[in-house]
XYZ file of C-alpha atoms in Angstrom:
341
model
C 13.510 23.138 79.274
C 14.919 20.884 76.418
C 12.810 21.062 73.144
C 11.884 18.068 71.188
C 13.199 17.587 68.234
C 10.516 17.423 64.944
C 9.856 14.629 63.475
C 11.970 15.228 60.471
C 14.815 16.158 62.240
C 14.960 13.339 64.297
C 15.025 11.590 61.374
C 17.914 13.107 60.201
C 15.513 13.636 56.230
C 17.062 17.072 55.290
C 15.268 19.456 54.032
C 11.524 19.339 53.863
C 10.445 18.695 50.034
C 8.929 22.250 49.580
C 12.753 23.100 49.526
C 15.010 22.779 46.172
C 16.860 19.931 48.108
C 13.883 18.163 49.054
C 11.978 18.813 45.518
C 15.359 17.218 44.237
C 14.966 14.544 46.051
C 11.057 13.749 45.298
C 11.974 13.848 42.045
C 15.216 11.253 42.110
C 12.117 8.907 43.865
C 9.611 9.380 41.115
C 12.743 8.942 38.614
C 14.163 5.874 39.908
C 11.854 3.099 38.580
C 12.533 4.271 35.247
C 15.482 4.474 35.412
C 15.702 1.111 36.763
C 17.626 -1.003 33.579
C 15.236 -4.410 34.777
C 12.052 -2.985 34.005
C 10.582 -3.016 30.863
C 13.564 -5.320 28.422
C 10.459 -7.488 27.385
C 8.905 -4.072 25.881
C 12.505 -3.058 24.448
C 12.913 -6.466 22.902
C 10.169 -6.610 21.042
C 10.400 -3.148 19.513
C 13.655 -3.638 18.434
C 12.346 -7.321 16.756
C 9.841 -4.660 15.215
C 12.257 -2.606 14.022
C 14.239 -4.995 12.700
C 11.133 -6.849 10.633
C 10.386 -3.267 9.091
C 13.884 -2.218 8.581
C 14.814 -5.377 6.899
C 11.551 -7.151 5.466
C 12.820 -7.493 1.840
C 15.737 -9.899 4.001
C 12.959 -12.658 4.903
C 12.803 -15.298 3.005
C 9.816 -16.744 0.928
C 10.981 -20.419 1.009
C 8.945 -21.508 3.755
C 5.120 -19.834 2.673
C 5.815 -17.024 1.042
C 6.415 -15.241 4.150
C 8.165 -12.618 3.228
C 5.921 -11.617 0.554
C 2.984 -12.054 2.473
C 4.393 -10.144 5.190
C 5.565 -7.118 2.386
C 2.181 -7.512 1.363
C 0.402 -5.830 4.907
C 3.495 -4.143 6.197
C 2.404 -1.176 7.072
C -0.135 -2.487 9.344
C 2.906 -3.007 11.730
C 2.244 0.570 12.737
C -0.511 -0.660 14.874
C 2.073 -2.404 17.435
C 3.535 0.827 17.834
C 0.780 2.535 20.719
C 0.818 -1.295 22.287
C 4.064 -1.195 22.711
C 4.330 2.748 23.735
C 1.420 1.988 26.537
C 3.155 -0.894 27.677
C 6.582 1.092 27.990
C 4.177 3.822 30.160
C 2.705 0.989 31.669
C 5.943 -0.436 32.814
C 7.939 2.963 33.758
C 10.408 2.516 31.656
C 12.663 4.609 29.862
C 15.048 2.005 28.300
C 11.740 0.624 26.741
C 10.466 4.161 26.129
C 13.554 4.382 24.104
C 13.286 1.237 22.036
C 10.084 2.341 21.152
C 11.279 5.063 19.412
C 13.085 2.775 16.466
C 10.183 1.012 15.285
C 8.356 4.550 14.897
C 11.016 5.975 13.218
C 11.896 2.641 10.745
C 7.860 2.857 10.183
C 7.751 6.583 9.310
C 10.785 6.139 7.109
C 8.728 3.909 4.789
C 5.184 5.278 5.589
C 5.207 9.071 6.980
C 5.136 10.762 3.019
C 2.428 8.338 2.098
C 0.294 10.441 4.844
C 0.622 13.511 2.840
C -1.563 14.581 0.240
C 0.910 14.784 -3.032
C -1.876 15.838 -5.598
C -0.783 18.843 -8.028
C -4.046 19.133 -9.757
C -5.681 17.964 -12.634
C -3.188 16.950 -15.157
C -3.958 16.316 -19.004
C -5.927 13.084 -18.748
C -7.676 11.080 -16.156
C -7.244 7.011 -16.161
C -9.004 4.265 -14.253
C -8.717 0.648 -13.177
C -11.107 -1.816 -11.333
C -11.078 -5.451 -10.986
C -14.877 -5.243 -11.363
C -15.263 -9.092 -10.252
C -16.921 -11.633 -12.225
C -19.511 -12.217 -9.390
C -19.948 -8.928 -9.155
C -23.465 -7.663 -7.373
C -24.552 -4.429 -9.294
C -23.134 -4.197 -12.921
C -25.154 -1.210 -13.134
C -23.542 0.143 -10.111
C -20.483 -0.220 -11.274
C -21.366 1.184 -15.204
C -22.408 4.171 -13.312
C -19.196 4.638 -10.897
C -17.230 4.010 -14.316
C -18.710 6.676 -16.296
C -18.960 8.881 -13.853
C -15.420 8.826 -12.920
C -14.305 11.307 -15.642
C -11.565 9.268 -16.488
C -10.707 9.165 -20.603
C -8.658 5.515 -19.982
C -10.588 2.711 -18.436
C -8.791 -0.266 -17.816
C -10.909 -3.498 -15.948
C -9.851 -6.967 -15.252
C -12.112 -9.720 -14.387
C -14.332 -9.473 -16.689
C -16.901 -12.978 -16.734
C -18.231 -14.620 -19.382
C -20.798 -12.234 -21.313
C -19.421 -9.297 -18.958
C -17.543 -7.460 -21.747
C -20.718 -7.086 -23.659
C -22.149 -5.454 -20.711
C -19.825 -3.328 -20.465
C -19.381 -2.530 -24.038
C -22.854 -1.429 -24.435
C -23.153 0.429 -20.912
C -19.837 2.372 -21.727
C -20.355 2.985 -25.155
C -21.812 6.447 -25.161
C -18.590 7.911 -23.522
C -16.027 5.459 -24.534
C -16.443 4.906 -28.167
C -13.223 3.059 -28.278
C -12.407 -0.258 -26.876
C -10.569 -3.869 -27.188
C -11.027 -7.076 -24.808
C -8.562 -9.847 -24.516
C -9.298 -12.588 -22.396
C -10.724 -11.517 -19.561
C -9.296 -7.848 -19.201
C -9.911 -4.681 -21.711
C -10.089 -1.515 -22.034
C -12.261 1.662 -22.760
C -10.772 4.831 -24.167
C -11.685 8.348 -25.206
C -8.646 8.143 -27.775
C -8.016 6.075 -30.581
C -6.920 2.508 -29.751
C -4.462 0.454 -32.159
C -1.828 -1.672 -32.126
C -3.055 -4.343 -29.730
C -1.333 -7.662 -29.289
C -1.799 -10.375 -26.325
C 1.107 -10.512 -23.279
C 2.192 -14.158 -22.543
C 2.590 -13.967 -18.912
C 2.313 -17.287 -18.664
C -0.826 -18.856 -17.403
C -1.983 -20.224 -20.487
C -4.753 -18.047 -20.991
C -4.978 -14.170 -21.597
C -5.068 -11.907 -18.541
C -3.139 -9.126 -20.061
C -2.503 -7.227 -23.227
C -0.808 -4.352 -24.887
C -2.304 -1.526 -26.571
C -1.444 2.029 -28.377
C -3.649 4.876 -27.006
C -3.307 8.007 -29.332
C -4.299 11.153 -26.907
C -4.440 14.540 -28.159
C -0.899 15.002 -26.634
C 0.701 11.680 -28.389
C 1.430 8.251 -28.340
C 0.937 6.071 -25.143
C 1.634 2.287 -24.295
C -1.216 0.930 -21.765
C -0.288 -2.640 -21.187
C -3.747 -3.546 -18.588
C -2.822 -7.018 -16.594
C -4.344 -9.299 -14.114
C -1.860 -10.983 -12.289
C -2.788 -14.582 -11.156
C -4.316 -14.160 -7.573
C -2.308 -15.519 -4.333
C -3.668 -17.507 -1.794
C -2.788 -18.522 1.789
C -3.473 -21.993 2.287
C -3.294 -24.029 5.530
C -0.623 -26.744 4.086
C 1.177 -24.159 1.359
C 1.302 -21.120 3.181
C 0.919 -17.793 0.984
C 0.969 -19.403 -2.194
C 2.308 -17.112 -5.025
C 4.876 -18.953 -7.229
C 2.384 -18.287 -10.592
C 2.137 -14.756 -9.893
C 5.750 -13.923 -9.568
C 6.706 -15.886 -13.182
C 4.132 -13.745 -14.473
C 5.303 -10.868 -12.973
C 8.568 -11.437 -14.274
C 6.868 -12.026 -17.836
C 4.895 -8.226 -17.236
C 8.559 -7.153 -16.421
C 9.949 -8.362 -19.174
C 7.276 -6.611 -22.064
C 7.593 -3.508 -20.674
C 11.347 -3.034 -20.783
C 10.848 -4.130 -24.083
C 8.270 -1.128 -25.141
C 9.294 0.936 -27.683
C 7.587 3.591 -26.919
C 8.831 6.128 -24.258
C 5.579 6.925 -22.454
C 3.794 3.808 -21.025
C 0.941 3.358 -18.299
C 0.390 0.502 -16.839
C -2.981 -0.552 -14.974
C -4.630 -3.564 -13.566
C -5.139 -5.879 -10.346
C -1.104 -7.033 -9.784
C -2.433 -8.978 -6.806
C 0.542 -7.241 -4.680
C 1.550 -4.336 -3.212
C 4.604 -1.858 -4.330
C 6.196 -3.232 -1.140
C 6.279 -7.018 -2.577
C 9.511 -7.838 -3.628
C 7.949 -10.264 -6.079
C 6.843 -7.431 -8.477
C 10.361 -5.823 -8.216
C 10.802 -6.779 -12.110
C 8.021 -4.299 -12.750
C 7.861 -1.733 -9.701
C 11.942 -1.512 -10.055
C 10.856 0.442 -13.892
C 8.077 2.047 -12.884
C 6.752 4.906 -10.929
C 3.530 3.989 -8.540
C 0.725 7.265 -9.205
C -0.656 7.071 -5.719
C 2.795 6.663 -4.453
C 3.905 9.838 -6.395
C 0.577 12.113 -5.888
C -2.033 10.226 -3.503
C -2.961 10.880 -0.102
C -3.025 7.980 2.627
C -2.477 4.136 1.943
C -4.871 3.838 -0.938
C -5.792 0.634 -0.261
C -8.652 -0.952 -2.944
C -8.971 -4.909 -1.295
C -11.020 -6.282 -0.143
C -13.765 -3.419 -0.711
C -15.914 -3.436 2.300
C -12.868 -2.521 4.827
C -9.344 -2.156 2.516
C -6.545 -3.714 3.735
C -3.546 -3.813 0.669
C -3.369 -1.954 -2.637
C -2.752 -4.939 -4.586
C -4.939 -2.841 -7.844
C -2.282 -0.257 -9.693
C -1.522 2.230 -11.642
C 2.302 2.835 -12.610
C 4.060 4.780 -15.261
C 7.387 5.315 -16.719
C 8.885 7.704 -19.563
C 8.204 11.075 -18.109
C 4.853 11.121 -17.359
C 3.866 12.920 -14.714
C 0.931 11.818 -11.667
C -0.863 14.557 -10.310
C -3.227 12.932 -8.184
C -4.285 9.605 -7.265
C -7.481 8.622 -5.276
C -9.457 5.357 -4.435
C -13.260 5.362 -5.591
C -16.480 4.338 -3.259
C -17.254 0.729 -3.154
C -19.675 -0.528 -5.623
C -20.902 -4.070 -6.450
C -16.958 -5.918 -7.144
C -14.822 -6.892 -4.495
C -12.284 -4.489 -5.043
C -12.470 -0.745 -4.715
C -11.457 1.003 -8.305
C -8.517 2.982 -8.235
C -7.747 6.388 -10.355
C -5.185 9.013 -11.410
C -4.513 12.024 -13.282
C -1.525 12.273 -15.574
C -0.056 15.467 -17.444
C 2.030 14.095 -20.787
């Protein structure tokens, strides 16, 4: 009697898959789409464009909107096309775009991943402070409250309206007994204030100063500024031409400083990745970017999107911590730092 043949022999399929040859071959069939170089080169494009925008930001010009800066200014949100494009890549089967994938996550952790750490050493000799505290600001009292409760011994705020600085000079009196306003910034200190004088940063009105702080461990130069604000307009695009001369202008005073220690605090309207504050951030080491933990972003105050309000240092002082305060009645969220001499 002639046997028929099984089904799988007839077929001539080798072995059955429960076999090494046939789990082999299962396995080249799952493999195959994606390995397949067609699928997924839409995905791979576009990281690599992403990759390319964060590698090379600071290369995009600002002659048509601002672009560039505006783009420096929420760079890191970029990160959030990375899991789009990794589901997509999943989505498509495809290792080629799998692959691509994996530049924009490294270009993004390059310039991001140690701002995820927390940096903080400690407390350090002094504590210092700066809020744009809004001149339509909601709770004054709020905000006197968040102030001196801080525990900061240098309080720098910008914005201050028309009858504000008497406010403030009253509410803050008790544990600031020192303090100077110019224009419509000033600041509140612990220490001994002197030497003041006005910084021409070109506006034609004052929005920053420079002052000598004597703390128990020496001299210090606080310059406090308030950049001009930026704006993105429908016809002009991110507007920002007044800011950046007066950045320049900032620059400019604080190479100048003859003393070795200086802080520097205020609302720069831009981030440490703006190119457009290069003439200070290129002098000057960022606190939170030194000894925070996160993004510390302060604007706008009811979900942060930017640090645009900073605290920077040069001359061997030291940050030890940085931190971003709860929201209160301004706009912006105040930032603060601790320094050792």
């Amino acid at each position: 009697m002639v046997q028929a043949d099984s089904p799988a022999a007839a077929a001539g399929s080798g072995p059955p898959e429960s076999e090494p040859g046939g789990r082999l071959r299962a396995l080249r069939r799952r493999l195959d789409p994606w390995l397949e170089p067609r699928r997924g080169w839409i995905v791979a494009t576009l990281a690599v464009l992403l990759a390319l925008v964060l590698g090379f930001h600071a290369e995009i010009p600002n002659t048509v909107g601002n672009l560039g800066s505006l783009l420096e200014t929420f760079l890191p949100w970029l990160g959030l096309a990375l899991p789009v494009l990794l589901a997509l890549a999943l989505w498509r089967r495809s290792a080629v775009a799998l692959a691509a994938v994996l530049l924009p996550a490294v270009v993004w952790v390059n310039l991001f991943g140690g701002l995820l750490t927390d940096k903080s050493t400690g407390k350090g000799d002094f504590t210092v402070l700066t809020h744009n505290v809004a001149a339509a600001n909601s709770d004054p009292a709020g905000t006197l409250r968040l102030l001196n409760d801080s525990g900061a011994q240098i309080v720098a705020l910008e914005e201050l309206a028309s009858g504000a600085a008497q406010t403030y000079g009253k509410g803050l009196a008790a544990k600031y007994p020192f303090h100077v306003v110019e224009g419509t910034v000033g600041l509140w200190s612990s220490y001994p204030i002197q030497g003041v004088s006005v910084v021409d940063i070109k506006i034609g009105w004052t929005r920053a100063f420079r002052a000598e702080v004597t703390t128990p461990k020496g001299p210090l130069a606080v310059y406090v500024a308030h950049l001009p604000s930026v704006r993105v307009n429908f016809d002009g695009g991110f507007t920002a031409g007044q800011r950046d001369v007066s950045a320049q202008a900032l620059g400019d005073a604080i190479e100048a400083e003859p003393i070795k220690k200086v802080l520097l605090m205020g609302d720069l309207n831009g981030t440490m990745n703006d190119r457009s504050l290069a003439p200070i951030s290129a002098q000057m080491r960022s606190a939170h970017g030194a000894a925070g933990d996160g993004f510390g972003f302060s604007w706008p105050a009811a979900f942060p999107m930017a640090r645009i309000d900073q605290i920077l240092s040069k001359g061997g002082l030291k940050p030890t911590d940085s931190r971003v305060l709860a929201a209160d009645g301004s706009d912006h969220r105040a930032v603060a730092a601790d320094y050792r001499y």
